[in-house]
PDB file of C-alpha atoms in Angstrom:
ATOM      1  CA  UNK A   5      47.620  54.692 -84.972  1.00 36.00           C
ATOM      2  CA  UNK A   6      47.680  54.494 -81.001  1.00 44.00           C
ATOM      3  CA  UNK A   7      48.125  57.678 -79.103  1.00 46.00           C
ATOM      4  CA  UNK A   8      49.043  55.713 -76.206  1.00 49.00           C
ATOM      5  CA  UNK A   9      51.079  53.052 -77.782  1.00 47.00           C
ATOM      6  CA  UNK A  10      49.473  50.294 -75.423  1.00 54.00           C
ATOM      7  CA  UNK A  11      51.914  47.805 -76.450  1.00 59.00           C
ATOM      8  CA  UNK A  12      53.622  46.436 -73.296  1.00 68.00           C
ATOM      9  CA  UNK A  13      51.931  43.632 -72.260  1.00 75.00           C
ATOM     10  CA  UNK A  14      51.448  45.117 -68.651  1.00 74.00           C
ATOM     11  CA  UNK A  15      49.699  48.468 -70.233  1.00 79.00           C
ATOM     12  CA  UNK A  16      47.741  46.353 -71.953  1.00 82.00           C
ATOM     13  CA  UNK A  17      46.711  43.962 -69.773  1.00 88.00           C
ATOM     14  CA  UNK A  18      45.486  46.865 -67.227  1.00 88.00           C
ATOM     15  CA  UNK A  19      43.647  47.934 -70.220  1.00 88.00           C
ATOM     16  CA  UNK A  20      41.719  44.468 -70.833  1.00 92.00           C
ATOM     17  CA  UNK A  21      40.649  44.805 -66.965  1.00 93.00           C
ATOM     18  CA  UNK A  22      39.288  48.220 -67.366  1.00 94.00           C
ATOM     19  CA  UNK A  23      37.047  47.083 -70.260  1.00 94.00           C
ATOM     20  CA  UNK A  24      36.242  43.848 -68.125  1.00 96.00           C
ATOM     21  CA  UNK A  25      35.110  45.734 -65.700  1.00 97.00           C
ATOM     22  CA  UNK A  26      32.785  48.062 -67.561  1.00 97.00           C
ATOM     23  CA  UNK A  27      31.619  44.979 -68.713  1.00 97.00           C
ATOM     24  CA  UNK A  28      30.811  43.736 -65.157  1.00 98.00           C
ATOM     25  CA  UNK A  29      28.818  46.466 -64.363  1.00 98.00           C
ATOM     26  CA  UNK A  30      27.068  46.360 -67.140  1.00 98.00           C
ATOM     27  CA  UNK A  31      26.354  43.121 -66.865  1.00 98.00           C
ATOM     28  CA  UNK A  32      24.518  44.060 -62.997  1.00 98.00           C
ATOM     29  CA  UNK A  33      23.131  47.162 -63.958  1.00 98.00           C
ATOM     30  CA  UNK A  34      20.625  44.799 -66.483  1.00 98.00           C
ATOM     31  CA  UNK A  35      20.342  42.348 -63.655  1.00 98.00           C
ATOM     32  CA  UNK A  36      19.347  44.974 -61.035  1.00 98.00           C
ATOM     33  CA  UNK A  37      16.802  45.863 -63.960  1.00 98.00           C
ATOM     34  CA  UNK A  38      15.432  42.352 -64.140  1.00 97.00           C
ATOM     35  CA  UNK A  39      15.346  42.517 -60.564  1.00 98.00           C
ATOM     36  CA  UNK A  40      12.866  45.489 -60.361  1.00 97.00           C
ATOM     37  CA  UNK A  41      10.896  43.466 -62.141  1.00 96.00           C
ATOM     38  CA  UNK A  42      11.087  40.264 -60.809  1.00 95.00           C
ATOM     39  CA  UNK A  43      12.044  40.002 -57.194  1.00 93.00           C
ATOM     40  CA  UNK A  44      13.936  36.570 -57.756  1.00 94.00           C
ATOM     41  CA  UNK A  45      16.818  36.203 -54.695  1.00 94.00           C
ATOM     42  CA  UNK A  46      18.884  34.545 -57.756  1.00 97.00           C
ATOM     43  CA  UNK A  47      18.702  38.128 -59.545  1.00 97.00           C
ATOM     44  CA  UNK A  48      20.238  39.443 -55.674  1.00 97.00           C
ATOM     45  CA  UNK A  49      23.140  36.256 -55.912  1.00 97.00           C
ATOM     46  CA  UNK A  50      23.909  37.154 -59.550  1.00 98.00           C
ATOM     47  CA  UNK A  51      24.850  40.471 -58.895  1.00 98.00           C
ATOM     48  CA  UNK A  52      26.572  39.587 -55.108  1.00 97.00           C
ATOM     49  CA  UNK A  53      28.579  37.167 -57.179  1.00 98.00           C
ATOM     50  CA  UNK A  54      29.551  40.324 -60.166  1.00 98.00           C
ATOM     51  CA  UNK A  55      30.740  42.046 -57.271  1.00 97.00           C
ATOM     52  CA  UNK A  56      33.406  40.286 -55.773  1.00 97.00           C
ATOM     53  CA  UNK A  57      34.277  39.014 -59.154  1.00 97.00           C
ATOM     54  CA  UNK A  58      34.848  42.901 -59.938  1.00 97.00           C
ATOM     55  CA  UNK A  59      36.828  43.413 -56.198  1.00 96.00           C
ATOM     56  CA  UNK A  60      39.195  41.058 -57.659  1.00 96.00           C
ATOM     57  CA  UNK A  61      39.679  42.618 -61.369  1.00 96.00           C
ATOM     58  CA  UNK A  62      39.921  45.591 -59.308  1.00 95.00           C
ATOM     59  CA  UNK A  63      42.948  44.341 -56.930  1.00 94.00           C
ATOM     60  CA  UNK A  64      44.376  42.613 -60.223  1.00 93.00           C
ATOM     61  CA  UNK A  65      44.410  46.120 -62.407  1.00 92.00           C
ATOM     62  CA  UNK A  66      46.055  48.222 -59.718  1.00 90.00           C
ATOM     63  CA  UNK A  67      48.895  45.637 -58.803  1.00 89.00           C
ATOM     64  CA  UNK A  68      49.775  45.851 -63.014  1.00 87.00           C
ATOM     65  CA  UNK A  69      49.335  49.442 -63.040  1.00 85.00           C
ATOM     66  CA  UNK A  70      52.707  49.845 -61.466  1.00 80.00           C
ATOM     67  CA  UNK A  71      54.263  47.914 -63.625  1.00 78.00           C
ATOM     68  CA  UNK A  72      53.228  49.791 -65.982  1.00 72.00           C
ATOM     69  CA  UNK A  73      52.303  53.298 -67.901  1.00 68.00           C
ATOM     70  CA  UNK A  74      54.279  57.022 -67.285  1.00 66.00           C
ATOM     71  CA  UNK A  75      53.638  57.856 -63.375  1.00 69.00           C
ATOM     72  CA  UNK A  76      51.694  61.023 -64.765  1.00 67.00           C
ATOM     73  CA  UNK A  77      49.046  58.649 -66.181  1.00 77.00           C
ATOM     74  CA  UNK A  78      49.010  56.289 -62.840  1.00 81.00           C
ATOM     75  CA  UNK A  79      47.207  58.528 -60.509  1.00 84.00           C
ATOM     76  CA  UNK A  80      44.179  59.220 -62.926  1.00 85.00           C
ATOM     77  CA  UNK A  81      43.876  55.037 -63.724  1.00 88.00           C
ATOM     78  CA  UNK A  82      44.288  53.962 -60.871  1.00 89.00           C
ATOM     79  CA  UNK A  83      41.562  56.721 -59.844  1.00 91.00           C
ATOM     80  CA  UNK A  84      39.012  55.399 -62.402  1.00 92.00           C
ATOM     81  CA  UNK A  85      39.528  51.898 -61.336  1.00 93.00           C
ATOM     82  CA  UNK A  86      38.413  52.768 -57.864  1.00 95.00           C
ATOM     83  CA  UNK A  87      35.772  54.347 -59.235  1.00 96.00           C
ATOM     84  CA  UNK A  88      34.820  51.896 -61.389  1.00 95.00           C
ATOM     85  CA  UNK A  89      34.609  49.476 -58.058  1.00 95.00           C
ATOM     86  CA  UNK A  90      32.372  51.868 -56.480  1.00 97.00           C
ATOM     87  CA  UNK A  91      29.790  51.647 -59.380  1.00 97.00           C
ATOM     88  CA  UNK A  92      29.172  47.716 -58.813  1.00 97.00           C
ATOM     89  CA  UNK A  93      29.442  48.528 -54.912  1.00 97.00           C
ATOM     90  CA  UNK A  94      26.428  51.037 -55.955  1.00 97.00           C
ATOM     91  CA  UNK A  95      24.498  48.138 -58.141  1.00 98.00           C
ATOM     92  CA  UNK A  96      25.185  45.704 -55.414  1.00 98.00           C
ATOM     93  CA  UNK A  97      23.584  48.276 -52.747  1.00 98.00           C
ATOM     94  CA  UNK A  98      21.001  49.176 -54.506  1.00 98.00           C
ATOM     95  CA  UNK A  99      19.896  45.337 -55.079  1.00 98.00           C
ATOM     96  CA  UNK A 100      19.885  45.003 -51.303  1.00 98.00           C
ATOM     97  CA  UNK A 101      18.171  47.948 -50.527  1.00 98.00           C
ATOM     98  CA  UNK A 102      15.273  46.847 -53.218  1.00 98.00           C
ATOM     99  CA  UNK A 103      15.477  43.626 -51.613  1.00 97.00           C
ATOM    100  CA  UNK A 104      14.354  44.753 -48.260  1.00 97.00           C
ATOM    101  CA  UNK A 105      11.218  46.396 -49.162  1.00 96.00           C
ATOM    102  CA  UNK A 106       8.257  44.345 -48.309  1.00 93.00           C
ATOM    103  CA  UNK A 107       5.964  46.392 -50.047  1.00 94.00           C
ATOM    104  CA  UNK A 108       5.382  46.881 -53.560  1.00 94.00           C
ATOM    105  CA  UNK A 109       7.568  49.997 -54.888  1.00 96.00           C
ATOM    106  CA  UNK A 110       5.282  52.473 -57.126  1.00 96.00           C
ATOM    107  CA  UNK A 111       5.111  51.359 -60.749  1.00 96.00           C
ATOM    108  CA  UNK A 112       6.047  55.424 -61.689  1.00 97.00           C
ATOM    109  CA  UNK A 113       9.383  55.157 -59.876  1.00 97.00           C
ATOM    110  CA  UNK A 114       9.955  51.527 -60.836  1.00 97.00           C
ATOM    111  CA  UNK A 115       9.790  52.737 -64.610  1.00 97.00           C
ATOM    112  CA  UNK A 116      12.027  55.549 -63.965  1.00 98.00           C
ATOM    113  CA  UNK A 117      14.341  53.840 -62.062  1.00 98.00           C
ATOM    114  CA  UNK A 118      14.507  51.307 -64.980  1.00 98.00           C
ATOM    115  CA  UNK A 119      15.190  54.331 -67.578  1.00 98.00           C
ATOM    116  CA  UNK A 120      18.409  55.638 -65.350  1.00 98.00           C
ATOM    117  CA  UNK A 121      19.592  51.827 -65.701  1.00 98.00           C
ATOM    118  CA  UNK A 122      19.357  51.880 -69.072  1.00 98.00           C
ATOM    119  CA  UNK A 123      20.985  55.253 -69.618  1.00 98.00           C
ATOM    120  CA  UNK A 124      23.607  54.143 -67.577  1.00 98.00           C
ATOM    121  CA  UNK A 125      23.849  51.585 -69.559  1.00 98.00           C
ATOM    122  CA  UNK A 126      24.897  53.472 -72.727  1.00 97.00           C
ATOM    123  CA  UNK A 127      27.163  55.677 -70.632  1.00 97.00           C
ATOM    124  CA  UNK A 128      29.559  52.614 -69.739  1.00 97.00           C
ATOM    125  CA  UNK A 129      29.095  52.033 -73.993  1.00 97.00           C
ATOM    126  CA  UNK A 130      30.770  55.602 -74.437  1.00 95.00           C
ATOM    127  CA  UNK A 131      32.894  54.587 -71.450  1.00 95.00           C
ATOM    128  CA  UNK A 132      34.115  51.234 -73.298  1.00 94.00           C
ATOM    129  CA  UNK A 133      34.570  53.655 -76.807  1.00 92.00           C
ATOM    130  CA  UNK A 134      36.241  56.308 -74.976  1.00 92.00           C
ATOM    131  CA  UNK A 135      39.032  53.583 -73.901  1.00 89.00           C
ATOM    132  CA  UNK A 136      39.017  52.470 -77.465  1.00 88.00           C
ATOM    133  CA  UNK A 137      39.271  55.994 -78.539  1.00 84.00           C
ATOM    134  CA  UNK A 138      43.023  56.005 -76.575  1.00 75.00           C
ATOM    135  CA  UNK A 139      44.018  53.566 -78.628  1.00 71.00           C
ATOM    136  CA  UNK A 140      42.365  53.743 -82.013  1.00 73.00           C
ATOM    137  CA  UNK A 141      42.200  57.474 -82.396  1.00 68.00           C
ATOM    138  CA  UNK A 142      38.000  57.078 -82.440  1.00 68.00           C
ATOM    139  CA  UNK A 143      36.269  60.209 -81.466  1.00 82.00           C
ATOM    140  CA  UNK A 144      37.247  60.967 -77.496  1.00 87.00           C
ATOM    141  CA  UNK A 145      35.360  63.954 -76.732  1.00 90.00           C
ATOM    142  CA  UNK A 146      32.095  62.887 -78.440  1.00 92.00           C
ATOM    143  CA  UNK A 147      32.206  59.882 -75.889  1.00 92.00           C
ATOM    144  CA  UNK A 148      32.215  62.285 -73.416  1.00 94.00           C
ATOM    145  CA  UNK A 149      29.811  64.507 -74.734  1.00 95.00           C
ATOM    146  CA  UNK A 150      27.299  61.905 -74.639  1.00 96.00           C
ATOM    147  CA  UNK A 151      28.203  60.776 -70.878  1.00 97.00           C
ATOM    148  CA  UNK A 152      27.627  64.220 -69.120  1.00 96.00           C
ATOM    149  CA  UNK A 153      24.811  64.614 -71.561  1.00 97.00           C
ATOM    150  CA  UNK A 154      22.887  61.235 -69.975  1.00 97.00           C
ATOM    151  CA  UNK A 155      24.606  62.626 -66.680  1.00 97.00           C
ATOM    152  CA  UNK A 156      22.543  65.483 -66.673  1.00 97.00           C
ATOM    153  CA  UNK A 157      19.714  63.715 -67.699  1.00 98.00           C
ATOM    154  CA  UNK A 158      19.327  61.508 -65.123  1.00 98.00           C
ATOM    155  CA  UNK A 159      20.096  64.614 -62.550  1.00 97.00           C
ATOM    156  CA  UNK A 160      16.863  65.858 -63.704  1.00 98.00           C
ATOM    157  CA  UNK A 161      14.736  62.273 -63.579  1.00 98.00           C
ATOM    158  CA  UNK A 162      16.476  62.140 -59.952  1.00 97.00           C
ATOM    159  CA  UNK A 163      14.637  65.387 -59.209  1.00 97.00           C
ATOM    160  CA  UNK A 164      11.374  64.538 -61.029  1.00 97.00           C
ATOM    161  CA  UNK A 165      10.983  61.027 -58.458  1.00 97.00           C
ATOM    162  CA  UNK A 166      11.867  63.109 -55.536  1.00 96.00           C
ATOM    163  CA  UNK A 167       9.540  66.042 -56.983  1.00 96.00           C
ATOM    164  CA  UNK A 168       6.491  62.860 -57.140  1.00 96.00           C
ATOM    165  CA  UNK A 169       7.605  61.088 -53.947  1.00 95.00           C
ATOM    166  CA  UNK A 170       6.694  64.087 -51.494  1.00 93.00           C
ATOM    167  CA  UNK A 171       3.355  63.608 -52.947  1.00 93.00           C
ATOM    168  CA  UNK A 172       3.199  60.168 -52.282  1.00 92.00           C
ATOM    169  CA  UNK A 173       1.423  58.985 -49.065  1.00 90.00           C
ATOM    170  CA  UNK A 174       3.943  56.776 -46.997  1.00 90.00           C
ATOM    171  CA  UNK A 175       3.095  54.752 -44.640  1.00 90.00           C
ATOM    172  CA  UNK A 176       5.570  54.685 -42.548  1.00 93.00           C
ATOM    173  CA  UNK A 177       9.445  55.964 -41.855  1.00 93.00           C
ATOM    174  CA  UNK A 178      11.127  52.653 -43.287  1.00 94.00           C
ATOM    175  CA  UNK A 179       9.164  52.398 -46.357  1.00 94.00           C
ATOM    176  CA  UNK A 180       9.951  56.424 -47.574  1.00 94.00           C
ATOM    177  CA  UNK A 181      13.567  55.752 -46.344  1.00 96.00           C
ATOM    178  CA  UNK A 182      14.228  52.438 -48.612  1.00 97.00           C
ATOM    179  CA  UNK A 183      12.322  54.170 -51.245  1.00 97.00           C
ATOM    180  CA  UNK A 184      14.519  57.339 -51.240  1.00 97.00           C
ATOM    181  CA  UNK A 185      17.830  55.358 -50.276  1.00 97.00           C
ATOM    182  CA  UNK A 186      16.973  52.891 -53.502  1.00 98.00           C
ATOM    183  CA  UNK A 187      16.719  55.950 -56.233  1.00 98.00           C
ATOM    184  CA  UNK A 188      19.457  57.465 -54.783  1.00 98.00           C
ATOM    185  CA  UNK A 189      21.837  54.308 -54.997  1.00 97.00           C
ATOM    186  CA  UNK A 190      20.501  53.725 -58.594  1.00 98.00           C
ATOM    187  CA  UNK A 191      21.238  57.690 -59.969  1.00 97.00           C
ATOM    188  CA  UNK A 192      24.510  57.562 -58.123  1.00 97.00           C
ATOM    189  CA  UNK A 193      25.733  55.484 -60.630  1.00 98.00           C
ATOM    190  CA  UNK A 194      25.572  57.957 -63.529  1.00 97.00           C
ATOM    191  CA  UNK A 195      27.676  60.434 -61.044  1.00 97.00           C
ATOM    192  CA  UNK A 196      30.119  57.483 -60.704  1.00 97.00           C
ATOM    193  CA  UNK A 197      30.475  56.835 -64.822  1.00 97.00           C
ATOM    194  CA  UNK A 198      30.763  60.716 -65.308  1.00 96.00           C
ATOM    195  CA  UNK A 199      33.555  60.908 -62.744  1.00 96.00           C
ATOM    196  CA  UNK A 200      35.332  58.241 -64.449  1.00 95.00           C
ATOM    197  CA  UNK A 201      34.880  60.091 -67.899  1.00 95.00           C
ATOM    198  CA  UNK A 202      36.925  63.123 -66.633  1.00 93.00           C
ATOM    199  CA  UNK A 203      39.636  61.112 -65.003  1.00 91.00           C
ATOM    200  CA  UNK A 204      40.027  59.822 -68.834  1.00 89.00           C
ATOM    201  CA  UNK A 205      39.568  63.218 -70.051  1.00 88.00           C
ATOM    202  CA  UNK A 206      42.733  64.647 -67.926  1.00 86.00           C
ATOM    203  CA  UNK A 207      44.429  61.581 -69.259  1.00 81.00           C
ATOM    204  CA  UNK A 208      43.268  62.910 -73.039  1.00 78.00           C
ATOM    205  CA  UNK A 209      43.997  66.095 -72.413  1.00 76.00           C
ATOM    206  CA  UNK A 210      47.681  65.327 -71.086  1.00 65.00           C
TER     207      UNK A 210
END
């Protein structure tokens, strides 16, 4: 049985763009991973083009919204959609910031950089179950669990680059700037996915 009752066509058609979305940034995050790997300018226009395409879901799920759902449930979706924007905005970012560097980035932060990806990754997973969990009565709070779990994870893989980057011999201001900038944009997106996770938690909870 639903808890939410996502019947209305409206509800559930702003639920089919939240999913889409988590799907879109999915979908860049293992891009932006290929790109790491292979510095390909198609890699760069793949995940330019996920962008917009998510801009638009974006626009599309917040003009439904208030045609549907209780007002008390508005503020919080229309929160995580925003959010949601903001991680592909991060992906996108971070693809241009890689994209800049015209040296080669260290193959210990590469490879760590690549891990967060993947762990983010498996956070939007929980995120997509956690929206399946409204509906199908699946287990919420161990989707949640898991997210601020990876969150924390990463936190600490954030602090281990930084921790081998002031080690590092840089060459110049540019190169420890994109270097820094980059592993920021990329562990930013775990923040983003665990922000999400407790606007759908007050939503839970209520």
């Amino acid at each position: 049985m639903s808890i939410f009752f996502f019947k209305r066509k409206p509800e559930r058609e702003v639920i089919e763009f939240i999913k889409y979305h988590i799907g879109l940034s999915k979908k860049a995050i293992a891009i932006l991973k290929e790109f790491l790997d292979n510095k390909d300018k198609e890699y760069l226009n793949e995940i330019t083009s996920i962008e917009k395409e998510g801009d638009e879901i974006r626009k599309k799920a917040i003009l439904k919204l208030y045609e549907a759902f209780l007002p008390s449930m508005r503020r919080e979706l229309n929160y995580s959609i925003e959010i949601l924007d903001e991680v592909l905005d991060s992906v996108n970012h971070g693809a241009k910031i890689y994209d800049l560097m015209t040296f080669e980035l260290d193959n210990n932060i590469k490879e760590k950089c690549k891990l967060v990806l993947d762990m983010s990754i498996e956070m939007l997973d929980c995120l997509i179950n956690a929206v399946n969990a409204f509906e199908e009565r699946g287990d919420f709070n161990e989707c949640i669990k898991i997210i601020k779990m990876r969150e924390e994870e990463i936190d600490d893989i954030h602090h281990e680059i930084y921790r081998y980057m002031v080690n590092m011999e840089i060459n110049n201001f540019w190169e420890g700037k994109l270097m820094s900038d980059l592993v920021d944009m990329i562990t930013n997106i775990s923040d983003l996915i665990e922000d999400v996770a407790n606007e759908f938690q007050v939503i839970y909870l209520s």
